PDB file of C-alpha atoms in Angstrom:
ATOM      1  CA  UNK A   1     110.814 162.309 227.133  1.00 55.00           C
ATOM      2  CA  UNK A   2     113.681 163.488 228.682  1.00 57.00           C
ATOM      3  CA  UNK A   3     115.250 161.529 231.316  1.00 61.00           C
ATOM      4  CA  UNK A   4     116.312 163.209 234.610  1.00 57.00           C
ATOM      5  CA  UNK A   5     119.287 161.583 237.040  1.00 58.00           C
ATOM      6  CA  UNK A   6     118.446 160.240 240.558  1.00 62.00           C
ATOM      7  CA  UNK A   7     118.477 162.598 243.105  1.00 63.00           C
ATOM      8  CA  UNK A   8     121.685 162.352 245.116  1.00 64.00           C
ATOM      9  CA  UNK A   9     120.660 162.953 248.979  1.00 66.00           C
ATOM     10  CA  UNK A  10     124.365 163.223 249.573  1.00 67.00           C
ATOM     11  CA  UNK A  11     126.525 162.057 252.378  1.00 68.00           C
ATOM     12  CA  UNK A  12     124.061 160.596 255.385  1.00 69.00           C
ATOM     13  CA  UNK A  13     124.530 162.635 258.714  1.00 67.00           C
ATOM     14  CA  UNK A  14     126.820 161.732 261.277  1.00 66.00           C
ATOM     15  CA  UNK A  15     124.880 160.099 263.975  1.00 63.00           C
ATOM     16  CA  UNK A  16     126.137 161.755 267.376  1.00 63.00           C
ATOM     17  CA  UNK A  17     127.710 159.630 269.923  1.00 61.00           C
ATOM     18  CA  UNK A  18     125.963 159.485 273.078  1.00 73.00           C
ATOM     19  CA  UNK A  19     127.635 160.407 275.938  1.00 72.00           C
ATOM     20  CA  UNK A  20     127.206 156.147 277.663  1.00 78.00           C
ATOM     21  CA  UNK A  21     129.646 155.582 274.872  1.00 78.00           C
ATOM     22  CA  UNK A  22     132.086 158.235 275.423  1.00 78.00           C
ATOM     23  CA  UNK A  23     132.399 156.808 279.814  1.00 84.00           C
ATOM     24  CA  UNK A  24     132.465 153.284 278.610  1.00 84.00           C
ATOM     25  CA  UNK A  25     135.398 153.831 276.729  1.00 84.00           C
ATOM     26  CA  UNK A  26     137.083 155.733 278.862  1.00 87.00           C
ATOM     27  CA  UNK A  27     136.346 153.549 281.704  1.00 89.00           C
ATOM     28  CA  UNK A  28     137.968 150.685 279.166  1.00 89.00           C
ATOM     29  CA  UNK A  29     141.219 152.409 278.476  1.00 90.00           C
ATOM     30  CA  UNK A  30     141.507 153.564 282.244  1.00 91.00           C
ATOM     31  CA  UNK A  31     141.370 150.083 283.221  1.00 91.00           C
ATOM     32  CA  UNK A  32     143.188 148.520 280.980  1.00 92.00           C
ATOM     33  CA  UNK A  33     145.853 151.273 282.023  1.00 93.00           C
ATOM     34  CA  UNK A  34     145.616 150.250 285.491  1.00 93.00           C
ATOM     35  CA  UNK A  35     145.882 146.387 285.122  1.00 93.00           C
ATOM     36  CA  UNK A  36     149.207 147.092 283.081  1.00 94.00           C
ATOM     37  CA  UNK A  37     150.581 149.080 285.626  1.00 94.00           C
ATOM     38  CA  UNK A  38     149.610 146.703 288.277  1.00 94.00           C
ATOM     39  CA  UNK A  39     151.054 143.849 286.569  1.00 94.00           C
ATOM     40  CA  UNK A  40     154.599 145.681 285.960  1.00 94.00           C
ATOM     41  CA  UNK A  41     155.079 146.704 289.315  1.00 91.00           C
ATOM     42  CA  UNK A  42     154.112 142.808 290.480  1.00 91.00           C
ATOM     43  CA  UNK A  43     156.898 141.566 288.057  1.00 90.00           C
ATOM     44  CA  UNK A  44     159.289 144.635 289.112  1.00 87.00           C
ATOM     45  CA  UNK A  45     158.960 143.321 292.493  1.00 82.00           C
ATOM     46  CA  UNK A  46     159.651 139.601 291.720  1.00 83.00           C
ATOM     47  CA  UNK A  47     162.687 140.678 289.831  1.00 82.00           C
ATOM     48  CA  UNK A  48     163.734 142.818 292.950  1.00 73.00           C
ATOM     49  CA  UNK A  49     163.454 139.966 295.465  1.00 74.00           C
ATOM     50  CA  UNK A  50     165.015 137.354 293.449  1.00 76.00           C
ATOM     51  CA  UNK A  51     168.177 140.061 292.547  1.00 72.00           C
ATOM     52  CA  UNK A  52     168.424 141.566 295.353  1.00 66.00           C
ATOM     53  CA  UNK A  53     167.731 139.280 298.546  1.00 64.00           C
ATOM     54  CA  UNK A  54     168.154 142.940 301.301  1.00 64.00           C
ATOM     55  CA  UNK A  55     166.589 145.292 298.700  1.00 62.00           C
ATOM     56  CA  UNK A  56     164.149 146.197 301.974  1.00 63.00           C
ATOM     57  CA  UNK A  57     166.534 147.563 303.566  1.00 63.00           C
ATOM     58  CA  UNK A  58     167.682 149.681 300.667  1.00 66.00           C
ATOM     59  CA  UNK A  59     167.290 153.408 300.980  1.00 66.00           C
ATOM     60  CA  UNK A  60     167.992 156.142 298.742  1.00 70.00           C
ATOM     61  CA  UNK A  61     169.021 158.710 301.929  1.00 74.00           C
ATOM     62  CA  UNK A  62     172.395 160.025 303.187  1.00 75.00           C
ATOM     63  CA  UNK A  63     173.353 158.474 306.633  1.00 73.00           C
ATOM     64  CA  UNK A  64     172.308 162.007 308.460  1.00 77.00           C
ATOM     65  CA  UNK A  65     168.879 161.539 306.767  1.00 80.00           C
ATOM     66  CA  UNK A  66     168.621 158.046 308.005  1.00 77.00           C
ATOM     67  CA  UNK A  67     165.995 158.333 310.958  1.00 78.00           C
ATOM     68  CA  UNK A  68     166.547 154.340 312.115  1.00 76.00           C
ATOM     69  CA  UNK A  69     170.008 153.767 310.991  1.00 72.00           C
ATOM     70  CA  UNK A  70     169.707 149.933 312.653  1.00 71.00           C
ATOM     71  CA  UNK A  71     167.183 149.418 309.324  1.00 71.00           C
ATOM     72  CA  UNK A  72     169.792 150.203 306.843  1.00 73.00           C
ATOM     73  CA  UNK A  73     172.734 148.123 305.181  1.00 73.00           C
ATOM     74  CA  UNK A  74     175.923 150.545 304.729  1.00 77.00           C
ATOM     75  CA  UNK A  75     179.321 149.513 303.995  1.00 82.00           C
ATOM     76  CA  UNK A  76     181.523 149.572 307.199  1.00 86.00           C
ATOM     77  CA  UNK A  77     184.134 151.174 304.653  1.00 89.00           C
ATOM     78  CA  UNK A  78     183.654 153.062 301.420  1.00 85.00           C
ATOM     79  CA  UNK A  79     185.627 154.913 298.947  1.00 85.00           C
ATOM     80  CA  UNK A  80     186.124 157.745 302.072  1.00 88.00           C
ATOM     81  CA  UNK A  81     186.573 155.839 304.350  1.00 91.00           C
ATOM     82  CA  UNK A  82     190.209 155.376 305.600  1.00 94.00           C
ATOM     83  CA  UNK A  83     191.085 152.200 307.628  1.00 95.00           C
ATOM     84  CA  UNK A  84     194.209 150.355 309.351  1.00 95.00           C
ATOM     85  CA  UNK A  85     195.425 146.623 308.875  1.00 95.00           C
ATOM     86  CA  UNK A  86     196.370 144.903 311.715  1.00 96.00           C
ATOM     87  CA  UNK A  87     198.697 141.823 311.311  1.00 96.00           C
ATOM     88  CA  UNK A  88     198.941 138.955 314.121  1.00 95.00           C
ATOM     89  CA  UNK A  89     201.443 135.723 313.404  1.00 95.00           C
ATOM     90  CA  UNK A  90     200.663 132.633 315.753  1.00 94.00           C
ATOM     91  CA  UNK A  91     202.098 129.538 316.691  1.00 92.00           C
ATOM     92  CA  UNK A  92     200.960 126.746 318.259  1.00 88.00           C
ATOM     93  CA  UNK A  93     201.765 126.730 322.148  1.00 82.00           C
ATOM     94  CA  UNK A  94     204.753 124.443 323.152  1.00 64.00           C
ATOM     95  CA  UNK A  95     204.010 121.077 324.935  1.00 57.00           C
ATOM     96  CA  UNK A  96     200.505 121.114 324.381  1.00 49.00           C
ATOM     97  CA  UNK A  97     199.842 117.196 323.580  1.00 49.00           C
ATOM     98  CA  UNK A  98     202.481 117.697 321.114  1.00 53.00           C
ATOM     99  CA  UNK A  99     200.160 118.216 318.164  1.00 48.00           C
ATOM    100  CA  UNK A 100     197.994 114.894 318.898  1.00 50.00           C
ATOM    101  CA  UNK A 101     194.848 116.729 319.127  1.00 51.00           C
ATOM    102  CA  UNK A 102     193.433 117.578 315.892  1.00 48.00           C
ATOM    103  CA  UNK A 103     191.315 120.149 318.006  1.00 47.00           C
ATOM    104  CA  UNK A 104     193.942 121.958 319.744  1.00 52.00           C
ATOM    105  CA  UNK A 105     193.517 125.818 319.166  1.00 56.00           C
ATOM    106  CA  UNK A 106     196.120 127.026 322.111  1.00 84.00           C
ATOM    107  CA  UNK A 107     198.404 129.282 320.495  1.00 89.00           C
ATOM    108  CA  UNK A 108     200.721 131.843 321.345  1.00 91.00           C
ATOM    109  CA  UNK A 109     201.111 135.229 319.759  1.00 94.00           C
ATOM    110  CA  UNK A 110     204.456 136.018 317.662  1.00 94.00           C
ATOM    111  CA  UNK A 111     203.346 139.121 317.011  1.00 95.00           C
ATOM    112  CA  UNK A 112     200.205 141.564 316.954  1.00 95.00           C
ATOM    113  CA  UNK A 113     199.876 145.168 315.912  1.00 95.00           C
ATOM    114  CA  UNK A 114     198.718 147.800 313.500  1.00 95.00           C
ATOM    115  CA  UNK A 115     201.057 147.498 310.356  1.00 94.00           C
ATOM    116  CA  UNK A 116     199.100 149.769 307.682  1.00 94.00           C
ATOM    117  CA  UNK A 117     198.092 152.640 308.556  1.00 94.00           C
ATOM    118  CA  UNK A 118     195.244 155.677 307.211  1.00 93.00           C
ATOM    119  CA  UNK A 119     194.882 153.115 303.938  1.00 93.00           C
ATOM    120  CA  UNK A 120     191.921 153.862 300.917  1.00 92.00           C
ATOM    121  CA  UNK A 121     190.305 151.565 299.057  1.00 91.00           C
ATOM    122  CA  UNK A 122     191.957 152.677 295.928  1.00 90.00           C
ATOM    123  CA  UNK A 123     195.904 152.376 297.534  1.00 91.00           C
ATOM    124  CA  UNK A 124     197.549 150.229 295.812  1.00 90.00           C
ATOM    125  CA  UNK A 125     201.235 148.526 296.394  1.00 90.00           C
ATOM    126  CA  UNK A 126     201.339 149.079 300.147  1.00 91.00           C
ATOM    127  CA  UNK A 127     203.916 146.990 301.655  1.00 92.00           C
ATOM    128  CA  UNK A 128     205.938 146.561 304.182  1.00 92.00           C
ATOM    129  CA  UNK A 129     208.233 144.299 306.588  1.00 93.00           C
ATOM    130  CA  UNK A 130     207.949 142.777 309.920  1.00 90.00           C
ATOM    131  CA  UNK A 131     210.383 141.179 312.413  1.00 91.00           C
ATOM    132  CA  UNK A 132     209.296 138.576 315.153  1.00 90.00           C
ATOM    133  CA  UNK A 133     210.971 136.088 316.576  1.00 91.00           C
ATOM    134  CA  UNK A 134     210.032 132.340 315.702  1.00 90.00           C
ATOM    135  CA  UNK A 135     210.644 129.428 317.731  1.00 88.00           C
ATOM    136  CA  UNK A 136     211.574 126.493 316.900  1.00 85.00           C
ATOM    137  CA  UNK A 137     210.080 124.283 319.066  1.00 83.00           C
ATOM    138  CA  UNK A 138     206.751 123.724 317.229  1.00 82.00           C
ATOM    139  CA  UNK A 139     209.222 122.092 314.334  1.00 82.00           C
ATOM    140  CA  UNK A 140     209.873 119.396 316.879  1.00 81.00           C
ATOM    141  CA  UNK A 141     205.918 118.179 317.123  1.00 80.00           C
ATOM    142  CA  UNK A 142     205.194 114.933 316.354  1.00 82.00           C
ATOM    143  CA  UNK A 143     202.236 115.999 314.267  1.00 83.00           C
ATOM    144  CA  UNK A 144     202.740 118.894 312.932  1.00 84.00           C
ATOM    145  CA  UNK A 145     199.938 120.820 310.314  1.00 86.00           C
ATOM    146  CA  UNK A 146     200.134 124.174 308.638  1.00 86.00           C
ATOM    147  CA  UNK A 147     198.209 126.024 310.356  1.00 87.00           C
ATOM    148  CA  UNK A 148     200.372 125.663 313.743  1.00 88.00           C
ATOM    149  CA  UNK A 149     202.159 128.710 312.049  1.00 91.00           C
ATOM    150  CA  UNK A 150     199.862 131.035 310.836  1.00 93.00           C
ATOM    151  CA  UNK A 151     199.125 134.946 310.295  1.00 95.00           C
ATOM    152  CA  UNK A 152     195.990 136.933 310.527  1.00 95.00           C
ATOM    153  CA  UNK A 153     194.493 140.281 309.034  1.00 96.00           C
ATOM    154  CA  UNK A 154     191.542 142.230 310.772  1.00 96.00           C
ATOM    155  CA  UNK A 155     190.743 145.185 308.944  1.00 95.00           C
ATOM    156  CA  UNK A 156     189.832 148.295 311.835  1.00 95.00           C
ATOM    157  CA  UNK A 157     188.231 151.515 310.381  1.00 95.00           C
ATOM    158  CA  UNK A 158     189.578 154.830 311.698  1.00 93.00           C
ATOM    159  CA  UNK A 159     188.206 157.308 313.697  1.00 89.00           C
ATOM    160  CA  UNK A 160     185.523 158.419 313.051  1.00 88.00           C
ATOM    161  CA  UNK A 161     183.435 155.389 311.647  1.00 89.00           C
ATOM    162  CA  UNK A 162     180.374 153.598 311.534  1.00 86.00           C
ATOM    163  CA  UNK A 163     181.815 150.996 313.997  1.00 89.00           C
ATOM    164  CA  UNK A 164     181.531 153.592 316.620  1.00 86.00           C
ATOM    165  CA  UNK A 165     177.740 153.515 316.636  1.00 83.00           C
ATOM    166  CA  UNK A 166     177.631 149.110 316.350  1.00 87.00           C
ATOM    167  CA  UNK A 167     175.312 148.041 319.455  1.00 85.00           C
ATOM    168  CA  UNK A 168     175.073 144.428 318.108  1.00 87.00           C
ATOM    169  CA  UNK A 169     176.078 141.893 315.207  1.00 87.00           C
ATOM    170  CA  UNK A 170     175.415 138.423 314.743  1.00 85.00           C
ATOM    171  CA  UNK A 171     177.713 135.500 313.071  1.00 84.00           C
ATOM    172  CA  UNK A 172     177.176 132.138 310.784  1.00 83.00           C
ATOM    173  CA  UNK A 173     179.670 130.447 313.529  1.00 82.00           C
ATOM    174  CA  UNK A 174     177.332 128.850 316.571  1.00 84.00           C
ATOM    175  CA  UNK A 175     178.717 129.917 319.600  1.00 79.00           C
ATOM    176  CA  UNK A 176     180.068 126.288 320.556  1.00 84.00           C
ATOM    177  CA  UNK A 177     182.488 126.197 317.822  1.00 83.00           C
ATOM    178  CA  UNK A 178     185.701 127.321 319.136  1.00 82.00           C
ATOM    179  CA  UNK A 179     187.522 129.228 316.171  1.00 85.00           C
ATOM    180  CA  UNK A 180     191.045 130.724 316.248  1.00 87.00           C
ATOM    181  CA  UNK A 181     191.966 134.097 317.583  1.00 90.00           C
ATOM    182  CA  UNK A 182     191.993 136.817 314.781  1.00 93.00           C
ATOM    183  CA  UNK A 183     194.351 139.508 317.280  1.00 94.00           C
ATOM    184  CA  UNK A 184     195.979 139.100 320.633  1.00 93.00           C
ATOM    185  CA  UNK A 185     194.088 141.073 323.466  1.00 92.00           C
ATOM    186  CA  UNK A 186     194.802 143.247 325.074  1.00 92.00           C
ATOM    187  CA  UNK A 187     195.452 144.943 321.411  1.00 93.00           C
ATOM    188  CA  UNK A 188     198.409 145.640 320.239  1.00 92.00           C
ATOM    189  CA  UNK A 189     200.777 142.517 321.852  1.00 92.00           C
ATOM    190  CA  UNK A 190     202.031 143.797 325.205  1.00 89.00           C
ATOM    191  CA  UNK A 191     199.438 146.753 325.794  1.00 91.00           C
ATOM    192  CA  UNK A 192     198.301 147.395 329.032  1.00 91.00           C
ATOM    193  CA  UNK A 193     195.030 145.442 330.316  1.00 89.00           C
ATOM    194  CA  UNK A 194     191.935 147.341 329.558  1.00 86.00           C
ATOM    195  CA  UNK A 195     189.043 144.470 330.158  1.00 89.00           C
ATOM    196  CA  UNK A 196     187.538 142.473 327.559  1.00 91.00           C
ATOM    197  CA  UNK A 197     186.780 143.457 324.010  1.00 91.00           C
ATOM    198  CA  UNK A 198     183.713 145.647 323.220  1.00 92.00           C
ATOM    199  CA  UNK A 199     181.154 144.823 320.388  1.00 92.00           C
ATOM    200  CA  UNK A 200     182.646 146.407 317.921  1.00 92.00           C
ATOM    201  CA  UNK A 201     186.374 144.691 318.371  1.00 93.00           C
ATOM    202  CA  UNK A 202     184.429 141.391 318.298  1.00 92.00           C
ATOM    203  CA  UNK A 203     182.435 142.415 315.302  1.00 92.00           C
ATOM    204  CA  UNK A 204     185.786 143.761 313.697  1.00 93.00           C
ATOM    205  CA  UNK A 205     187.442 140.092 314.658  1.00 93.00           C
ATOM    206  CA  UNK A 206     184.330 137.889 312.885  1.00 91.00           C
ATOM    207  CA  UNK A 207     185.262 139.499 309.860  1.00 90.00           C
ATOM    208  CA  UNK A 208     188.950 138.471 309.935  1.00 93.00           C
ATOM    209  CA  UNK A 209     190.555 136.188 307.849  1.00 93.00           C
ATOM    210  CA  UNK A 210     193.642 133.500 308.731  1.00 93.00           C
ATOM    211  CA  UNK A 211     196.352 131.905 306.419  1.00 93.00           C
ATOM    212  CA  UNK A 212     198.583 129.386 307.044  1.00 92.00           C
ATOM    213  CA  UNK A 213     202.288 130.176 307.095  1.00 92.00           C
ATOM    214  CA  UNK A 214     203.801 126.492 306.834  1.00 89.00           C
ATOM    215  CA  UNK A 215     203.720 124.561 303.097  1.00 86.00           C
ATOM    216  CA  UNK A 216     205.040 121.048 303.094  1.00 82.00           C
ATOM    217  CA  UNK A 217     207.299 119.508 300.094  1.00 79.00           C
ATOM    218  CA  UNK A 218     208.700 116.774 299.456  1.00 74.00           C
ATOM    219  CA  UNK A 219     211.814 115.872 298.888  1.00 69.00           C
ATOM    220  CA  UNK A 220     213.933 112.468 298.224  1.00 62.00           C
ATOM    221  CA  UNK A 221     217.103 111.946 300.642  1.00 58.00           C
ATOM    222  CA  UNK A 222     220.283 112.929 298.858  1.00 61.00           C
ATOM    223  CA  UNK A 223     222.046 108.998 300.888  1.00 59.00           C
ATOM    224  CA  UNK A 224     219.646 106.924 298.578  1.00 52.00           C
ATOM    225  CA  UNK A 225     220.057 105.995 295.030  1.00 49.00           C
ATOM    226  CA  UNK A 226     216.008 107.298 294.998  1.00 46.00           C
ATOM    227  CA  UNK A 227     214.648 110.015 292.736  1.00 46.00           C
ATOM    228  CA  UNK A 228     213.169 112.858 294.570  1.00 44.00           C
ATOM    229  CA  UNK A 229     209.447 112.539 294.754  1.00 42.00           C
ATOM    230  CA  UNK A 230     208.220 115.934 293.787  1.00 42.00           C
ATOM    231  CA  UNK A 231     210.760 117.518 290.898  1.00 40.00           C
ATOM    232  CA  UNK A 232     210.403 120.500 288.971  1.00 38.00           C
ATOM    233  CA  UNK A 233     212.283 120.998 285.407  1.00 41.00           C
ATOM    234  CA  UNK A 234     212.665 124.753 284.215  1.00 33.00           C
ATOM    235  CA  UNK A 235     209.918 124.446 281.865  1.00 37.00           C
ATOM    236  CA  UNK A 236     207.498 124.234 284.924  1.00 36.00           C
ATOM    237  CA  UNK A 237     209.093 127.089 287.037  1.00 38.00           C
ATOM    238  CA  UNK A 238     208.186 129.285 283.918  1.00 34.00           C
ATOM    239  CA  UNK A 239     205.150 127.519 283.576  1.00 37.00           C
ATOM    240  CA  UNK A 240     203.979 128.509 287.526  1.00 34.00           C
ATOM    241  CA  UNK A 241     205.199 132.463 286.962  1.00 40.00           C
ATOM    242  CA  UNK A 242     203.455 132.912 283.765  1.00 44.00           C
ATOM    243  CA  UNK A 243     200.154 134.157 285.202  1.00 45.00           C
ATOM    244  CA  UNK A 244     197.947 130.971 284.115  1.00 51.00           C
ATOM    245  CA  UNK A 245     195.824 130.191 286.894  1.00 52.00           C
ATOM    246  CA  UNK A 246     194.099 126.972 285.356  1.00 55.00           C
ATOM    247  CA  UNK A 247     197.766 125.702 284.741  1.00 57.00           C
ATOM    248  CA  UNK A 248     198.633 126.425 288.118  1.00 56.00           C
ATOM    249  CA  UNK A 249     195.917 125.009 289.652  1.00 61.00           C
ATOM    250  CA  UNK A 250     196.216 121.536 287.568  1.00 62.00           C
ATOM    251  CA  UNK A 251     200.250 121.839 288.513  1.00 55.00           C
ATOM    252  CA  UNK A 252     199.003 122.394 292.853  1.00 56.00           C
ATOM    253  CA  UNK A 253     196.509 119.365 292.249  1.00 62.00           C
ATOM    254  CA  UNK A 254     198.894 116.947 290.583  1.00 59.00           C
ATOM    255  CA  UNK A 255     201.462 117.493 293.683  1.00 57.00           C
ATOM    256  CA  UNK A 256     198.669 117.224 295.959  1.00 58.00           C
ATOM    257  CA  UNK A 257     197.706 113.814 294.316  1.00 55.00           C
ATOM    258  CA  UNK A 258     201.127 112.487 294.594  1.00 51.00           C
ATOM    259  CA  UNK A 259     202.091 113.361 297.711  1.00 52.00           C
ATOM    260  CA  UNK A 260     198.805 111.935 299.115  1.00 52.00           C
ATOM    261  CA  UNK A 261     199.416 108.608 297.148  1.00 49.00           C
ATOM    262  CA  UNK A 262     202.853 108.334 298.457  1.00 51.00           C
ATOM    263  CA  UNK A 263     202.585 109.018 301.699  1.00 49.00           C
ATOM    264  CA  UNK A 264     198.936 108.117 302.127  1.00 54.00           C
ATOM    265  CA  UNK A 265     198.516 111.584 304.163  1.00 59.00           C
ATOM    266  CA  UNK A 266     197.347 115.102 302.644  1.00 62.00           C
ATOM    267  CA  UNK A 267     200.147 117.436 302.193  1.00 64.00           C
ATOM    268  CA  UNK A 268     199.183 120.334 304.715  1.00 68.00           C
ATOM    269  CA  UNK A 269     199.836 117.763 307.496  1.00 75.00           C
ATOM    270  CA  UNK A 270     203.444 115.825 308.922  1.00 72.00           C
ATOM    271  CA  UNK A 271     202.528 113.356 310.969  1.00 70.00           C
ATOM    272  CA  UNK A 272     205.963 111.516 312.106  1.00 67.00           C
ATOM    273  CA  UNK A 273     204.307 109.395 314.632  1.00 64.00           C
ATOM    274  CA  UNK A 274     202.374 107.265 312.068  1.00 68.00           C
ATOM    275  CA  UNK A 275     204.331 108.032 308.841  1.00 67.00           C
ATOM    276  CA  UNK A 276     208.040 107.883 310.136  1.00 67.00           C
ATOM    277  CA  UNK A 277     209.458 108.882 306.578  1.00 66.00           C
ATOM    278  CA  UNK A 278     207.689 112.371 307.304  1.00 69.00           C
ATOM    279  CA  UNK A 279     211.069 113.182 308.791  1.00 67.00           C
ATOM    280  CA  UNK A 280     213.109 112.901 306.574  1.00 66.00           C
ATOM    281  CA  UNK A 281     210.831 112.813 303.153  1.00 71.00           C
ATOM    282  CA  UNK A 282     208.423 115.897 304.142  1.00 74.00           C
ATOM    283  CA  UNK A 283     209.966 119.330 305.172  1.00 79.00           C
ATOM    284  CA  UNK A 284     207.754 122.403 306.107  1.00 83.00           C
ATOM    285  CA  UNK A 285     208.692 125.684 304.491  1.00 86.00           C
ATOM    286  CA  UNK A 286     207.813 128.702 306.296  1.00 89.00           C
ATOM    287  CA  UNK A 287     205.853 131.062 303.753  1.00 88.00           C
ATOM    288  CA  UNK A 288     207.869 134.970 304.261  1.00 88.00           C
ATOM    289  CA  UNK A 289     205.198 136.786 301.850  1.00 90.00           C
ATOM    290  CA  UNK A 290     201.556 137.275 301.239  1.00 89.00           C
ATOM    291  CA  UNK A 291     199.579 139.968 299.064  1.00 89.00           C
ATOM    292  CA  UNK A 292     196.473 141.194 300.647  1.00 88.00           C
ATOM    293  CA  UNK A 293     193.601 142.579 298.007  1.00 87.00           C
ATOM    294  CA  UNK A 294     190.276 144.215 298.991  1.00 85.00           C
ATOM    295  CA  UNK A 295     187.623 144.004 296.936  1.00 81.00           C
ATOM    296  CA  UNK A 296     185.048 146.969 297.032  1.00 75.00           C
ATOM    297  CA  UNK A 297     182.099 145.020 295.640  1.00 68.00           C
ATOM    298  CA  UNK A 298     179.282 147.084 293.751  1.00 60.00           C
TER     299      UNK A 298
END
């Protein structure tokens, strides 16, 4: 007898998917969507506040769009921006307890004015010159310290500027601590009395800077058999112009070191009254250059 094959019934049918399915999943891959969005923009913002400690103040909006422009940081000066430099030299007032007073802060004004003028960030090389007259009679203080000579820079947008529309500003400095004068007033030296300075000036002041114009160095008298105490060979001249900063620093350090052991007093101070060899062992140099650099930080 003949044998037949199996029947084949084929491939089964498909069941159909019911339509509970079909919303569960979807439900599933929505939510799973929204959890990983939620959970980027919660690290986003932890990256944001520990990068960038005023990023709420941040806006993405030119200053006309601004509608409350006290709730937005903006530089006072940008790459448009022009601005003037004004220069002030100081010097400690004559007869005023004759340097005893380690917090004495009268001084007189040498000079006070605008000396660059309609500047850019981007100007480069700017220099120029200026004449006062220096008197002599702080060289005869007892106690003498570097900063009883010493110039400041303020840096004053022009016209017109943000620091027109300043109604307040607030400082680190507590208003007890008595800090030095940043420009004479009335501004420039000599100008006519116009009251007090506004806001803005004494916002434009806090962010003033000051440098010492008197260095100290040490020298051994030329009547004694002694060596001079500080002495510099031509290898180290080269050595201090070659651009090495680390060098230099080690080289300002070391002199620091051993004019504090040898005199038992840090070198940005004379002090004759206690240390009588300061007169004739320590003499200040008056410093005749600086270089100013601004820094437009990103």
């Amino acid at each position: 007898m003949p044998r037949h094959p199996p029947l084949d019934p084929g491939v089964p049918p498909r069941k159909r998917s019911s339509f509970c399915r079909l919303c569960l999943s979807t439900c599933f891959v929505l939510f799973g969507f929204f959890v990983a969005v939620a959970i980027y923009g919660v690290a986003n913002a932890l990256f944001q506040m520990t990068q960038f400690s005023h990023s709420r103040v941040f806006q993405n909006q030119t200053l006309n769009e601004v509608k409350d422009r006290a709730a937005v940081v903006r530089p006072l000066v940008d790459g448009k921006q022009t601005f003037d430099i004004a220069v002030s030299v100081w010097a400690a007032s004559a007869g005023i307890d004759d340097g005893k007073s380690e917090f004495d802060v009268s001084e007189t004004p040498l000079f006070s004015d605008i000396v660059f003028q309609e500047l850019h960030l981007v100007d480069k090389h700017i220099s120029v010159n200026l004449t006062y007259q220096l008197p002599i009679s702080i060289f005869q203080r007892l106690i003498l310290k570097e900063n009883d000579l010493r110039a400041s820079f303020v840096l004053i947008p022009t016209v017109p500027s943000l620091v027109n529309q300043i109604t307040n500003f607030s400082t680190w400095r507590p208003e007890t601590l008595k800090i030095s004068s940043v420009r004479s007033w009335p501004f420039p030296l000599g100008a006519a009395d116009h009251g007090p300075q506004s806001i803005a000036d004494r916002a434009l002041d806090s962010f003033g800077i000051s440098m010492p114009m008197l260095e100290f160095h040490e020298f051994g008298s030329k009547c004694t058999k002694s060596e001079p105490i500080l002495e510099t060979d031509s290898a180290d001249e080269v050595a201090l112009s070659d651009g090495n900063n680390e060098d230099d620093e080690e080289y300002y350090e070391e002199q620091e070191q051993v004019q504090k052991d040898t005199t038992g007093e840090p070198p940005g101070v004379s002090d004759i009254s206690k240390y009588p060899e300061h007169a004739s062992k320590r003499h200040p140099f008056v410093v005749t250059r600086y270089v100013v650099q601004l820094w437009d930080a990103p």
